[in-house]
Short mmCIF file of C-alpha atoms and ligand atoms in Angstrom, two decimals:
data_model
loop_
_atom_site.label_atom_id
_atom_site.label_comp_id
_atom_site.label_asym_id
_atom_site.label_seq_id
_atom_site.Cartn_x
_atom_site.Cartn_y
_atom_site.Cartn_z
CA MET A 1 0.00 0.00 0.00
CA SER A 2 1.38 3.38 -0.96
CA ILE A 3 1.82 6.04 1.70
CA GLN A 4 -0.84 8.73 1.48
CA SER A 5 0.73 12.05 0.46
CA PRO A 6 -0.10 15.06 2.68
CA THR A 7 -3.68 16.27 2.38
CA SER A 8 -5.64 19.38 3.26
CA LEU A 9 -9.38 19.59 3.78
CA ALA A 10 -10.47 22.28 1.33
CA VAL A 11 -13.66 24.20 2.15
CA ASP A 12 -15.30 26.66 -0.26
CA ILE A 13 -17.98 28.80 1.41
CA GLY A 14 -20.18 30.35 -1.28
CA GLY A 15 -23.30 32.50 -0.90
CA THR A 16 -25.65 29.51 -0.77
CA LYS A 17 -23.51 26.35 -0.69
CA VAL A 18 -20.45 24.99 1.08
CA ALA A 19 -18.22 22.55 -0.85
CA VAL A 20 -15.77 20.30 0.99
CA ALA A 21 -13.10 17.98 -0.40
CA LEU A 22 -9.90 16.33 0.77
CA ILE A 23 -7.12 17.37 -1.64
CA ASP A 24 -3.53 16.12 -1.77
CA CYS A 25 -0.39 18.12 -2.55
CA ALA A 26 -0.68 17.27 -6.25
CA GLY A 27 -4.06 19.03 -6.40
CA LYS A 28 -5.93 15.73 -6.65
CA ILE A 29 -9.26 15.26 -4.87
CA VAL A 30 -9.05 12.22 -2.58
CA GLY A 31 -12.47 10.56 -2.57
CA GLU A 32 -15.40 12.80 -3.39
CA CYS A 33 -16.35 16.45 -3.27
CA HIS A 34 -19.31 17.03 -0.93
CA GLN A 35 -21.76 19.92 -0.79
CA PHE A 36 -24.26 21.20 1.74
CA PRO A 37 -26.39 24.36 1.96
CA VAL A 38 -25.05 27.26 4.03
CA PRO A 39 -26.83 27.06 7.42
CA PHE A 40 -28.48 30.39 8.17
CA ASN A 41 -29.81 31.43 11.55
CA SER A 42 -33.07 33.29 12.05
CA GLN A 43 -31.42 36.64 11.33
CA THR A 44 -30.42 35.41 7.83
CA THR A 45 -26.81 35.46 8.96
CA ALA A 46 -24.71 32.40 8.11
CA ASP A 47 -24.39 30.36 11.31
CA THR A 48 -20.66 29.82 11.79
CA PRO A 49 -20.76 27.29 14.70
CA ARG A 50 -23.29 25.14 12.82
CA MET A 51 -21.22 25.34 9.67
CA ILE A 52 -18.20 24.13 11.63
CA GLU A 53 -20.22 21.19 12.97
CA PHE A 54 -21.23 20.30 9.38
CA ILE A 55 -17.53 20.24 8.42
CA ARG A 56 -16.43 18.22 11.47
CA PRO A 57 -17.36 14.74 10.11
CA PHE A 58 -15.04 15.28 7.13
CA VAL A 59 -12.13 16.13 9.44
CA ASP A 60 -12.93 13.14 11.67
CA GLN A 61 -13.13 10.80 8.70
CA ALA A 62 -9.78 11.91 7.26
CA ILE A 63 -8.15 11.34 10.66
CA ARG A 64 -9.86 7.95 11.11
CA LEU A 65 -8.74 6.77 7.67
CA ASN A 66 -5.12 7.94 8.23
CA GLN A 67 -5.30 10.26 5.24
CA ASN A 68 -2.38 12.39 6.42
CA LEU A 69 -4.58 15.45 7.04
CA LEU A 70 -2.41 18.47 7.92
CA GLY A 71 -5.10 21.15 8.21
CA LEU A 72 -7.75 23.16 6.40
CA GLY A 73 -7.64 25.57 3.46
CA VAL A 74 -10.74 27.73 3.20
CA SER A 75 -12.18 30.08 0.60
CA VAL A 76 -14.95 32.61 1.31
CA CYS A 77 -17.11 34.75 -1.01
CA GLY A 78 -15.83 38.04 0.38
CA PRO A 79 -12.63 39.84 1.36
CA VAL A 80 -10.55 38.20 4.07
CA ASP A 81 -7.57 39.40 6.08
CA ALA A 82 -5.40 36.47 5.00
CA ASP A 83 -2.94 36.99 7.90
CA THR A 84 -5.56 36.67 10.64
CA GLY A 85 -8.25 34.61 8.87
CA VAL A 86 -10.88 37.26 9.69
CA VAL A 87 -13.63 37.55 7.08
CA LEU A 88 -13.94 41.33 6.65
CA MET A 89 -17.22 41.31 4.77
CA ALA A 90 -19.33 38.69 3.00
CA PRO A 91 -22.64 40.35 2.00
CA ASN A 92 -24.34 37.09 0.98
CA LEU A 93 -23.56 35.55 4.37
CA HIS A 94 -24.21 38.76 6.34
CA TRP A 95 -20.76 38.39 7.84
CA HIS A 96 -18.79 41.35 9.12
CA TYR A 97 -15.46 40.77 10.83
CA VAL A 98 -16.03 37.07 11.52
CA PRO A 99 -12.82 35.44 12.91
CA LEU A 100 -13.44 32.28 10.88
CA GLY A 101 -9.82 31.07 10.83
CA GLU A 102 -9.48 31.24 14.61
CA MET A 103 -12.87 29.60 15.20
CA MET A 104 -12.03 26.68 12.91
CA GLN A 105 -8.55 26.31 14.31
CA LYS A 106 -9.96 26.03 17.84
CA ALA A 107 -12.71 23.64 16.76
CA PHE A 108 -10.43 21.20 14.94
CA GLY A 109 -7.04 21.72 16.60
CA LEU A 110 -5.41 21.98 13.17
CA PRO A 111 -3.86 24.87 11.22
CA VAL A 112 -6.39 26.77 9.07
CA HIS A 113 -5.73 29.26 6.27
CA VAL A 114 -8.59 31.41 4.92
CA SER A 115 -8.71 33.64 1.84
CA VAL A 116 -11.15 35.14 -0.64
CA ASP A 117 -12.48 32.76 -3.33
CA ALA A 118 -11.17 34.77 -6.32
CA ARG A 119 -7.64 34.64 -4.94
CA GLN A 120 -7.87 30.89 -4.34
CA ALA A 121 -9.17 30.33 -7.88
CA ALA A 122 -6.29 32.31 -9.38
CA LEU A 123 -3.85 30.37 -7.22
CA ALA A 124 -5.32 27.04 -8.41
CA GLU A 125 -4.79 28.07 -12.03
CA HIS A 126 -1.22 29.13 -11.34
CA THR A 127 -0.32 26.08 -9.25
CA TRP A 128 -1.91 23.26 -11.21
CA GLY A 129 -3.89 24.81 -14.08
CA ALA A 130 -3.73 26.85 -17.29
CA ALA A 131 -1.56 29.65 -15.90
CA ARG A 132 1.23 27.41 -14.60
CA GLY A 133 4.63 29.10 -14.99
CA LEU A 134 3.20 32.47 -16.08
CA ARG A 135 4.39 35.72 -14.47
CA ASN A 136 1.41 37.97 -15.28
CA PHE A 137 -2.20 36.91 -15.67
CA ALA A 138 -5.73 37.71 -14.54
CA TRP A 139 -8.46 35.36 -13.42
CA CYS A 140 -11.90 36.62 -14.40
CA THR A 141 -15.35 35.32 -13.53
CA VAL A 142 -18.61 36.15 -15.30
CA GLY A 143 -21.46 34.90 -13.16
CA THR A 144 -23.68 36.57 -10.60
CA GLY A 145 -20.97 39.21 -10.52
CA TYR A 146 -18.05 40.15 -12.73
CA GLY A 147 -14.50 40.47 -11.43
CA GLY A 148 -11.41 38.51 -10.68
CA TYR A 149 -7.95 38.47 -9.30
CA LEU A 150 -4.52 39.51 -10.49
CA TYR A 151 -1.23 37.67 -10.53
CA LEU A 152 1.56 40.16 -11.29
CA GLU A 153 5.36 39.89 -11.38
CA ASP A 154 5.08 36.25 -10.36
CA ARG A 155 2.93 36.77 -7.26
CA LEU A 156 -0.70 37.16 -6.30
CA TYR A 157 -1.57 40.84 -6.17
CA SER A 158 -4.12 41.82 -3.53
CA GLY A 159 -3.50 45.59 -3.31
CA SER A 160 -3.26 47.77 -0.22
CA HIS A 161 -6.65 46.73 1.24
CA SER A 162 -7.06 43.21 -0.20
CA SER A 163 -9.51 44.50 -2.81
CA ALA A 164 -7.56 44.51 -6.09
CA GLY A 165 -9.07 42.80 -9.13
CA ASN A 166 -12.45 44.52 -8.98
CA PHE A 167 -12.52 45.36 -12.68
CA GLY A 168 -16.31 44.90 -12.57
CA HIS A 169 -16.66 48.02 -10.46
CA ILE A 170 -15.14 50.47 -12.90
CA THR A 171 -17.89 53.08 -13.25
CA MET A 172 -19.46 53.44 -16.70
CA ASP A 173 -22.47 55.69 -15.97
CA GLU A 174 -23.06 56.95 -12.43
CA ILE A 175 -26.13 58.96 -13.47
CA ASN A 176 -28.29 56.67 -15.60
CA GLY A 177 -26.69 53.31 -14.81
CA HIS A 178 -28.35 50.49 -12.89
CA PRO A 179 -27.74 50.13 -9.12
CA CYS A 180 -24.81 47.83 -8.33
CA GLY A 181 -24.40 45.35 -5.47
CA CYS A 182 -21.51 47.50 -4.19
CA GLY A 183 -23.97 50.30 -3.37
CA ARG A 184 -23.03 52.57 -6.26
CA ARG A 185 -24.60 52.96 -9.70
CA GLY A 186 -23.57 52.12 -13.25
CA CYS A 187 -20.60 49.84 -12.52
CA PHE A 188 -19.32 47.80 -15.47
CA GLU A 189 -20.67 44.63 -13.80
CA THR A 190 -24.26 45.93 -14.17
CA TYR A 191 -23.86 45.70 -17.98
CA VAL A 192 -22.36 42.22 -18.36
CA ALA A 193 -22.91 39.93 -15.35
CA GLY A 194 -25.68 37.34 -15.05
CA PRO A 195 -28.38 39.66 -13.66
CA ALA A 196 -27.78 42.14 -16.54
CA ILE A 197 -28.15 39.34 -19.10
CA ALA A 198 -31.35 38.08 -17.45
CA ARG A 199 -32.75 41.62 -17.21
CA GLN A 200 -32.14 42.29 -20.91
CA GLY A 201 -33.61 38.89 -21.82
CA GLN A 202 -36.71 39.66 -19.78
CA GLN A 203 -37.03 42.99 -21.59
CA ALA A 204 -36.69 41.29 -24.99
CA ALA A 205 -39.42 38.80 -24.03
CA GLU A 206 -41.75 41.57 -22.82
CA ASP A 207 -41.15 43.70 -25.93
CA GLY A 208 -42.08 40.78 -28.18
CA ARG A 209 -38.57 40.64 -29.69
CA SER A 210 -37.91 37.07 -28.58
CA PRO A 211 -40.70 34.50 -28.91
CA MET A 212 -38.11 31.83 -28.00
CA LEU A 213 -37.42 33.39 -24.59
CA VAL A 214 -41.16 33.75 -23.96
CA GLN A 215 -41.54 30.04 -24.70
CA MET A 216 -38.53 29.00 -22.58
CA ALA A 217 -39.62 31.08 -19.59
CA ALA A 218 -43.21 29.80 -19.77
CA GLY A 219 -44.50 32.55 -17.49
CA SER A 220 -41.52 32.53 -15.11
CA PRO A 221 -38.82 35.21 -15.16
CA VAL A 222 -36.20 34.86 -17.91
CA THR A 223 -32.89 33.54 -16.52
CA THR A 224 -29.30 34.14 -17.60
CA ARG A 225 -29.01 30.52 -18.68
CA MET A 226 -32.11 30.84 -20.90
CA VAL A 227 -30.59 33.83 -22.71
CA CYS A 228 -27.32 31.89 -23.25
CA GLN A 229 -29.23 28.87 -24.58
CA ALA A 230 -31.50 30.96 -26.81
CA SER A 231 -28.42 32.71 -28.20
CA GLN A 232 -26.81 29.34 -29.01
CA ALA A 233 -30.07 28.24 -30.66
CA GLY A 234 -29.97 31.27 -32.97
CA ASP A 235 -32.59 33.55 -31.41
CA PRO A 236 -31.63 37.00 -32.81
CA ALA A 237 -32.59 39.05 -29.72
CA ALA A 238 -30.74 36.71 -27.32
CA ALA A 239 -27.76 36.54 -29.70
CA ALA A 240 -27.61 40.36 -29.76
CA ILE A 241 -27.55 40.47 -25.93
CA ILE A 242 -24.67 37.98 -25.73
CA GLU A 243 -22.83 39.70 -28.60
CA GLN A 244 -23.01 42.99 -26.72
CA VAL A 245 -21.75 41.31 -23.51
CA ILE A 246 -18.81 39.85 -25.44
CA ARG A 247 -18.01 43.23 -26.98
CA LEU A 248 -18.13 45.02 -23.61
CA ILE A 249 -16.07 42.37 -21.79
CA SER A 250 -13.50 42.48 -24.60
CA ILE A 251 -13.26 46.25 -24.18
CA ASN A 252 -12.95 45.93 -20.38
CA LEU A 253 -10.37 43.12 -20.41
CA GLY A 254 -8.53 44.76 -23.30
CA GLY A 255 -8.16 47.78 -21.02
CA VAL A 256 -6.90 45.58 -18.18
CA VAL A 257 -4.29 44.07 -20.53
CA ASN A 258 -3.26 47.49 -21.86
CA LEU A 259 -2.84 48.64 -18.26
CA LEU A 260 -0.96 45.62 -16.92
CA ASP A 261 0.59 43.84 -19.95
CA LEU A 262 -0.67 40.33 -19.14
CA ASP A 263 0.20 36.96 -20.71
CA MET A 264 -3.19 35.37 -20.12
CA ILE A 265 -6.75 35.79 -18.91
CA VAL A 266 -8.36 32.69 -17.41
CA MET A 267 -12.15 32.89 -17.46
CA GLY A 268 -14.72 31.09 -15.33
CA GLY A 269 -18.23 31.55 -13.94
CA GLY A 270 -21.75 30.47 -14.87
CA VAL A 271 -22.08 32.63 -17.98
CA VAL A 272 -18.79 31.33 -19.41
CA HIS A 273 -19.87 27.73 -18.81
CA SER A 274 -23.37 28.28 -20.26
CA SER A 275 -21.96 29.41 -23.62
CA PRO A 276 -19.53 26.94 -25.24
CA ASP A 277 -17.97 29.51 -27.60
CA PHE A 278 -17.87 32.44 -25.12
CA VAL A 279 -14.12 32.34 -24.38
CA ASP A 280 -13.12 31.77 -28.02
CA ARG A 281 -15.15 34.81 -29.04
CA ILE A 282 -13.47 36.98 -26.36
CA GLN A 283 -10.07 35.62 -27.45
CA ALA A 284 -10.80 36.86 -31.00
CA ARG A 285 -12.65 40.08 -30.16
CA ILE A 286 -10.24 41.39 -27.54
CA ARG A 287 -7.61 41.86 -30.29
CA ASP A 288 -9.58 44.91 -31.48
CA PHE A 289 -8.90 46.61 -28.14
CA LEU A 290 -5.26 45.72 -27.51
CA MET A 291 -2.71 48.43 -27.96
CA THR A 292 0.53 46.62 -28.74
CA ASP A 293 1.40 44.12 -31.46
CA GLU A 294 3.07 41.96 -28.79
CA ALA A 295 -0.17 41.67 -26.83
CA LYS A 296 -2.15 40.96 -30.00
CA GLN A 297 0.26 38.17 -30.80
CA ASP A 298 0.83 36.65 -27.36
CA LEU A 299 -2.27 37.18 -25.18
CA LYS A 300 -4.26 34.02 -24.52
CA VAL A 301 -7.82 33.98 -23.21
CA VAL A 302 -8.72 30.51 -21.93
CA LYS A 303 -11.45 28.76 -19.98
CA GLU A 304 -10.64 27.81 -16.38
CA THR A 305 -9.06 24.39 -15.80
CA PHE A 306 -11.12 23.40 -12.76
CA SER A 307 -14.86 23.22 -12.20
CA ASN A 308 -14.16 24.03 -8.53
CA ALA A 309 -11.11 26.30 -8.71
CA PRO A 310 -11.64 28.04 -5.30
CA LEU A 311 -11.68 24.63 -3.63
CA VAL A 312 -8.53 23.40 -5.38
CA GLY A 313 -6.82 26.76 -4.74
CA SER A 314 -7.69 26.62 -1.03
CA ALA A 315 -5.66 23.43 -0.79
CA ALA A 316 -2.77 25.00 -2.74
CA ASP A 317 -2.90 28.04 -0.43
CA PHE A 318 -2.77 25.78 2.62
CA PHE A 319 0.24 23.78 1.40
CA ILE A 320 2.14 26.90 0.31
CA LYS A 321 1.58 28.67 3.65
CA GLU A 322 2.55 25.52 5.57
CA ARG A 323 5.64 25.12 3.33
CA ILE A 324 4.60 21.64 2.19
CA PRO A 325 6.22 20.85 -1.19
CA LEU A 326 3.68 20.77 -4.02
CA ILE A 327 3.70 18.11 -6.71
CA ASP A 328 3.45 19.43 -10.25
CA ASN A 329 0.90 17.25 -12.00
CA SER A 330 1.27 19.00 -15.36
CA ASP A 331 1.87 15.77 -17.29
CA LYS A 332 -1.44 14.37 -16.04
CA ILE A 333 -3.73 17.24 -17.07
ZN1 ZN B 1 -20.25 48.21 -8.24
#
């Protein structure tokens, strides 16, 4: 029997679901990935002690099965002080200054490292994914929100207040724009993220421009996924919405590349996965907005490697911070 290589229990706390998986130092999931809904208390705040009790059986099992568990790597859908493990703000969980790292460390008696999900996803791509070996790249997600994380000069770049990478909150129209989740108005995200796509699809259905969306929705609100599917199926109104999203994202990311001179943009999120040709179209279209011939020639826009990048990155983050050597599994991907 081979000796189990060191493992970390990776935990990804999203706005509605928590994913848990044991991951070894080659980035491989040992066993299965499990999911459970975020437990909320009566004040609609995510219940941290209950969440910890939901995670406990996975820690116990790894110890019982001698799976060489060294500790926990955690990702959260909001900014985290990575040095202290305090979640600064997670609007979907109604968390403000929750000392999650310390609470988990006390509960399990193991080292715990916590960071924001976008950072963990970028780290996964750099450690074991598409951006391996690159010095400058951005990770970008198009889903409920739009934004990402930066990796510059061969290191993760978090900025002075751990809030770098918010290219979705560049203001486009503060007067007539739609309200944004950040509390301001007319951010770039309100033109291209999932809710903007659904809103425009709903409008197209109501205006009688898209009989296909009317049929798909069957009386319910039009969803982002419906617009993506209708676009793929050739519905002109839905196709025009997606085409506009691709144009705007190409302009936005083209600006990011002109500003930072990146090698690659790795894209993930629900919208990217709902449209098979989304990334290829950005890869082609972004050329129109790049300033230098070098960028036009070299820049790659690719789809993310992992379906659960924050989870995989949480394990990478744990091993790196604990100085456990990582195994490069590049020949296996
Ligand atoms: Zn905003």
